[in-house]
Short mmCIF file of C-alpha atoms in Angstrom, two decimals:
data_model
loop_
_atom_site.label_atom_id
_atom_site.label_comp_id
_atom_site.label_asym_id
_atom_site.label_seq_id
_atom_site.Cartn_x
_atom_site.Cartn_y
_atom_site.Cartn_z
CA ALA A 31 0.00 0.00 0.00
CA GLU A 32 2.81 2.39 0.85
CA ARG A 33 4.41 1.84 -2.56
CA ASP A 34 1.39 1.34 -4.83
CA PHE A 35 -1.01 4.12 -3.85
CA ALA A 36 -1.09 7.91 -3.89
CA ALA A 37 -3.09 9.60 -1.15
CA VAL A 38 -5.99 11.88 -2.16
CA GLY A 39 -7.50 12.56 1.25
CA LEU A 40 -8.93 11.00 4.36
CA LEU A 41 -12.67 10.41 4.47
CA ALA A 42 -13.63 9.63 8.04
CA ARG A 43 -12.72 8.11 11.38
CA PHE A 44 -15.07 5.64 13.00
CA PRO A 45 -14.95 5.52 16.80
CA LEU A 46 -14.54 1.97 18.07
CA ILE A 47 -16.85 0.94 20.90
CA LEU A 48 -16.28 -1.94 23.30
CA VAL A 49 -19.62 -3.79 23.30
CA VAL A 50 -20.83 -6.97 24.96
CA ALA A 51 -23.60 -9.45 24.32
CA PRO A 52 -26.85 -8.96 26.28
CA SER A 53 -25.98 -12.12 28.25
CA THR A 54 -22.53 -10.84 29.30
CA PRO A 55 -22.75 -9.65 32.94
CA ALA A 56 -20.97 -6.31 32.55
CA ARG A 57 -22.33 -2.78 32.18
CA ASN A 58 -19.17 -0.68 32.47
CA TRP A 59 -15.39 -0.99 32.26
CA LYS A 60 -14.93 -1.92 35.93
CA GLU A 61 -17.45 -4.73 35.65
CA PHE A 62 -16.03 -5.87 32.30
CA LEU A 63 -12.53 -6.06 33.77
CA ALA A 64 -13.75 -8.06 36.77
CA TRP A 65 -15.72 -10.41 34.52
CA ALA A 66 -12.78 -10.98 32.17
CA LYS A 67 -10.36 -11.61 35.04
CA ALA A 68 -12.77 -14.13 36.56
CA ASN A 69 -12.50 -16.25 33.39
CA ALA A 70 -9.23 -18.01 34.23
CA GLU A 71 -9.16 -19.85 30.89
CA GLY A 72 -9.71 -16.63 29.00
CA THR A 73 -12.63 -15.40 26.93
CA SER A 74 -13.27 -15.13 23.22
CA TYR A 75 -14.02 -12.01 21.21
CA ALA A 76 -15.30 -11.37 17.71
CA SER A 77 -13.85 -9.17 15.00
CA ALA A 78 -14.56 -8.17 11.42
CA GLY A 79 -11.54 -10.20 10.30
CA ILE A 80 -7.85 -10.76 10.89
CA GLY A 81 -5.98 -7.47 10.80
CA SER A 82 -9.14 -5.37 10.94
CA PRO A 83 -9.25 -2.36 13.28
CA HIS A 84 -11.69 -4.32 15.44
CA HIS A 85 -9.15 -7.14 15.79
CA LEU A 86 -6.17 -4.89 16.46
CA ALA A 87 -8.07 -2.85 19.07
CA ALA A 88 -8.84 -6.02 21.04
CA GLU A 89 -5.21 -7.14 20.78
CA LEU A 90 -4.11 -3.75 22.06
CA LEU A 91 -6.53 -4.15 24.96
CA ARG A 92 -5.14 -7.61 25.71
CA GLU A 93 -1.60 -6.24 25.61
CA ARG A 94 -2.46 -3.34 27.89
CA THR A 95 -4.39 -5.36 30.49
CA GLY A 96 -2.76 -8.80 30.39
CA LEU A 97 -6.16 -10.46 30.00
CA LYS A 98 -6.49 -13.76 28.15
CA PHE A 99 -8.43 -13.43 24.89
CA SER A 100 -9.17 -15.84 22.06
CA HIS A 101 -9.84 -14.29 18.66
CA VAL A 102 -12.83 -15.36 16.56
CA ALA A 103 -12.49 -13.76 13.13
CA TYR A 104 -15.55 -13.18 10.96
CA ARG A 105 -15.86 -12.07 7.36
CA GLY A 106 -17.01 -8.56 8.10
CA ALA A 107 -18.57 -6.69 10.99
CA ALA A 108 -22.18 -7.65 10.19
CA PRO A 109 -21.90 -11.42 10.88
CA ALA A 110 -19.75 -10.73 13.95
CA VAL A 111 -22.40 -8.41 15.36
CA GLN A 112 -25.14 -10.96 14.64
CA ASP A 113 -23.33 -13.68 16.60
CA LEU A 114 -22.56 -11.22 19.36
CA MET A 115 -26.25 -10.37 19.74
CA GLY A 116 -27.01 -14.09 19.74
CA GLY A 117 -24.53 -14.75 22.54
CA GLN A 118 -22.18 -16.99 20.51
CA VAL A 119 -19.33 -14.63 21.45
CA PRO A 120 -19.30 -12.37 24.52
CA PHE A 121 -17.71 -9.14 23.29
CA MET A 122 -16.02 -7.22 20.51
CA PHE A 123 -14.93 -3.77 19.42
CA VAL A 124 -17.44 -2.48 16.88
CA ASP A 125 -17.17 0.62 14.73
CA SER A 126 -19.85 3.23 15.29
CA ALA A 127 -21.37 2.80 11.81
CA SER A 128 -21.86 -0.96 12.24
CA GLY A 129 -22.98 -0.91 15.86
CA TYR A 130 -24.97 2.29 16.23
CA GLN A 131 -28.47 0.91 15.59
CA PHE A 132 -27.96 -2.16 17.78
CA ILE A 133 -26.63 -0.13 20.70
CA ALA A 134 -29.46 2.39 20.37
CA SER A 135 -32.07 -0.40 20.33
CA GLY A 136 -30.55 -2.13 23.36
CA LYS A 137 -29.52 -5.27 21.47
CA LEU A 138 -25.90 -4.66 22.45
CA LYS A 139 -24.50 -3.19 25.66
CA ALA A 140 -21.88 -0.50 25.19
CA ILE A 141 -19.06 -0.59 27.75
CA GLY A 142 -17.04 2.39 26.52
CA VAL A 143 -15.69 4.30 23.55
CA ALA A 144 -12.03 3.88 22.59
CA SER A 145 -11.66 7.50 21.46
CA PRO A 146 -10.48 10.36 23.73
CA GLU A 147 -13.89 12.07 23.77
CA ARG A 148 -17.47 10.90 23.88
CA MET A 149 -19.40 10.60 20.63
CA LYS A 150 -21.84 13.43 19.96
CA THR A 151 -24.49 11.02 18.69
CA MET A 152 -24.23 8.68 21.70
CA ALA A 153 -22.99 11.01 24.41
CA GLU A 154 -24.39 8.72 27.10
CA ILE A 155 -21.63 6.17 26.42
CA PRO A 156 -18.53 7.09 28.47
CA THR A 157 -15.04 6.72 27.09
CA LEU A 158 -12.83 3.93 28.34
CA ALA A 159 -10.33 6.59 29.38
CA GLU A 160 -12.70 8.31 31.77
CA GLN A 161 -13.47 4.91 33.32
CA GLY A 162 -9.82 4.32 34.12
CA LEU A 163 -8.26 2.81 30.98
CA THR A 164 -5.94 5.71 30.23
CA GLY A 165 -3.74 6.01 27.16
CA PHE A 166 -5.88 3.62 25.13
CA GLU A 167 -7.11 4.88 21.76
CA ALA A 168 -8.28 3.07 18.64
CA TRP A 169 -10.16 4.09 15.50
CA ALA A 170 -11.24 2.63 12.22
CA TRP A 171 -10.70 5.03 9.33
CA GLN A 172 -11.07 5.30 5.58
CA GLY A 173 -9.35 7.34 2.91
CA LEU A 174 -9.36 7.86 -0.83
CA VAL A 175 -6.36 6.76 -2.89
CA LEU A 176 -5.29 6.47 -6.53
CA PRO A 177 -2.66 4.31 -8.20
CA ALA A 178 0.80 5.63 -7.44
CA ALA A 179 1.30 6.57 -11.12
CA ALA A 180 -1.64 9.00 -11.09
CA LYS A 181 -0.82 12.46 -12.41
CA PRO A 182 -0.48 15.20 -9.74
CA GLU A 183 -3.23 17.26 -11.42
CA THR A 184 -5.61 14.28 -11.16
CA VAL A 185 -4.85 13.91 -7.46
CA ALA A 186 -5.36 17.66 -6.94
CA ARG A 187 -8.68 17.69 -8.82
CA LEU A 188 -10.09 14.79 -6.79
CA SER A 189 -8.83 16.30 -3.57
CA THR A 190 -10.67 19.55 -4.34
CA ALA A 191 -13.87 17.62 -5.11
CA LEU A 192 -13.52 15.65 -1.87
CA GLN A 193 -13.23 18.79 0.23
CA ALA A 194 -16.29 20.23 -1.51
CA ALA A 195 -18.25 17.09 -0.64
CA PHE A 196 -17.35 17.51 3.05
CA ALA A 197 -19.00 20.94 2.93
CA SER A 198 -22.28 19.40 1.79
CA THR A 199 -25.12 19.60 4.32
CA GLU A 200 -26.31 16.15 3.23
CA ILE A 201 -22.90 14.56 3.84
CA LYS A 202 -22.54 16.29 7.21
CA ALA A 203 -25.96 15.06 8.31
CA ARG A 204 -25.27 11.50 7.19
CA PHE A 205 -21.92 11.34 8.98
CA GLN A 206 -23.43 12.70 12.17
CA ALA A 207 -26.31 10.24 12.03
CA ILE A 208 -23.98 7.22 12.13
CA GLY A 209 -21.46 8.70 14.56
CA VAL A 210 -18.66 9.16 12.02
CA GLU A 211 -16.08 11.94 12.24
CA ALA A 212 -15.26 13.58 8.90
CA MET A 213 -11.56 14.13 8.27
CA PRO A 214 -11.12 16.75 5.56
CA GLY A 215 -7.53 17.45 4.61
CA THR A 216 -4.85 17.48 1.94
CA PRO A 217 -3.13 14.50 0.32
CA ALA A 218 -0.02 15.30 2.35
CA GLN A 219 -2.01 15.25 5.59
CA MET A 220 -3.47 11.86 4.71
CA ALA A 221 -0.01 10.49 3.86
CA ALA A 222 1.31 11.67 7.25
CA TYR A 223 -1.66 10.17 9.11
CA VAL A 224 -1.31 6.82 7.31
CA LYS A 225 2.42 6.72 8.07
CA ALA A 226 1.78 7.29 11.78
CA GLU A 227 -0.93 4.62 11.87
CA ARG A 228 1.28 2.15 9.99
CA GLU A 229 4.07 2.62 12.50
CA ARG A 230 1.77 2.42 15.51
CA TRP A 231 -0.14 -0.70 14.51
CA GLY A 232 2.87 -2.25 12.79
CA ARG A 233 4.57 -2.51 16.17
CA LEU A 234 1.56 -4.27 17.67
CA ILE A 235 1.36 -6.66 14.73
CA ARG A 236 5.05 -7.53 14.89
CA ASP A 237 5.19 -7.86 18.68
CA ASN A 238 2.19 -10.20 18.76
CA GLY A 239 2.99 -12.20 15.65
CA ILE A 240 -0.31 -11.36 13.94
CA LYS A 241 -0.44 -12.89 10.45
CA LEU A 242 -3.04 -13.24 7.73
CA ASP A 243 -4.12 -16.83 7.05
#
């Protein structure tokens, strides 16, 4: 990706929310921590797939807390959420876009948000940081890229169009409705953000031997 793509601009960041199945006996971070520690053999968690933000966030949590987790990888967030609601797995990190409706309807219990501040659309959900898990932050994000050989004028034209879209009332309303944070910016800003994310999560991947099957 670093070699083959040219950055156009970031699209959005999706806050990741630690959620549990209705049957999991935890309502906040303190109770979740006590419940997880009580499972001496460890507990399983779902993700949208190996290497997904959902997976890496849970591995970062395991690394930070020393808890024993077993990863259950799904092909996308939707089937993972379905099994979570059904109680086949006890918890996962879900992105705000995939989990919003199920949290709002009470089909999933939200423990805390992995971003530094509460979400405007679900301000009742506290952050993990304010519940005592300091220095823990994880997001899912998306950006727009072109093949590395794209002409600079093509990149510039699409970047300008992207920024114009962010100014649209319709786009703003849609992002807010699903709890997504728009990230307007230049190609250079996206490249810098991606580099920082690659270095941050690359360390976690290397240290924990995470590999794609």
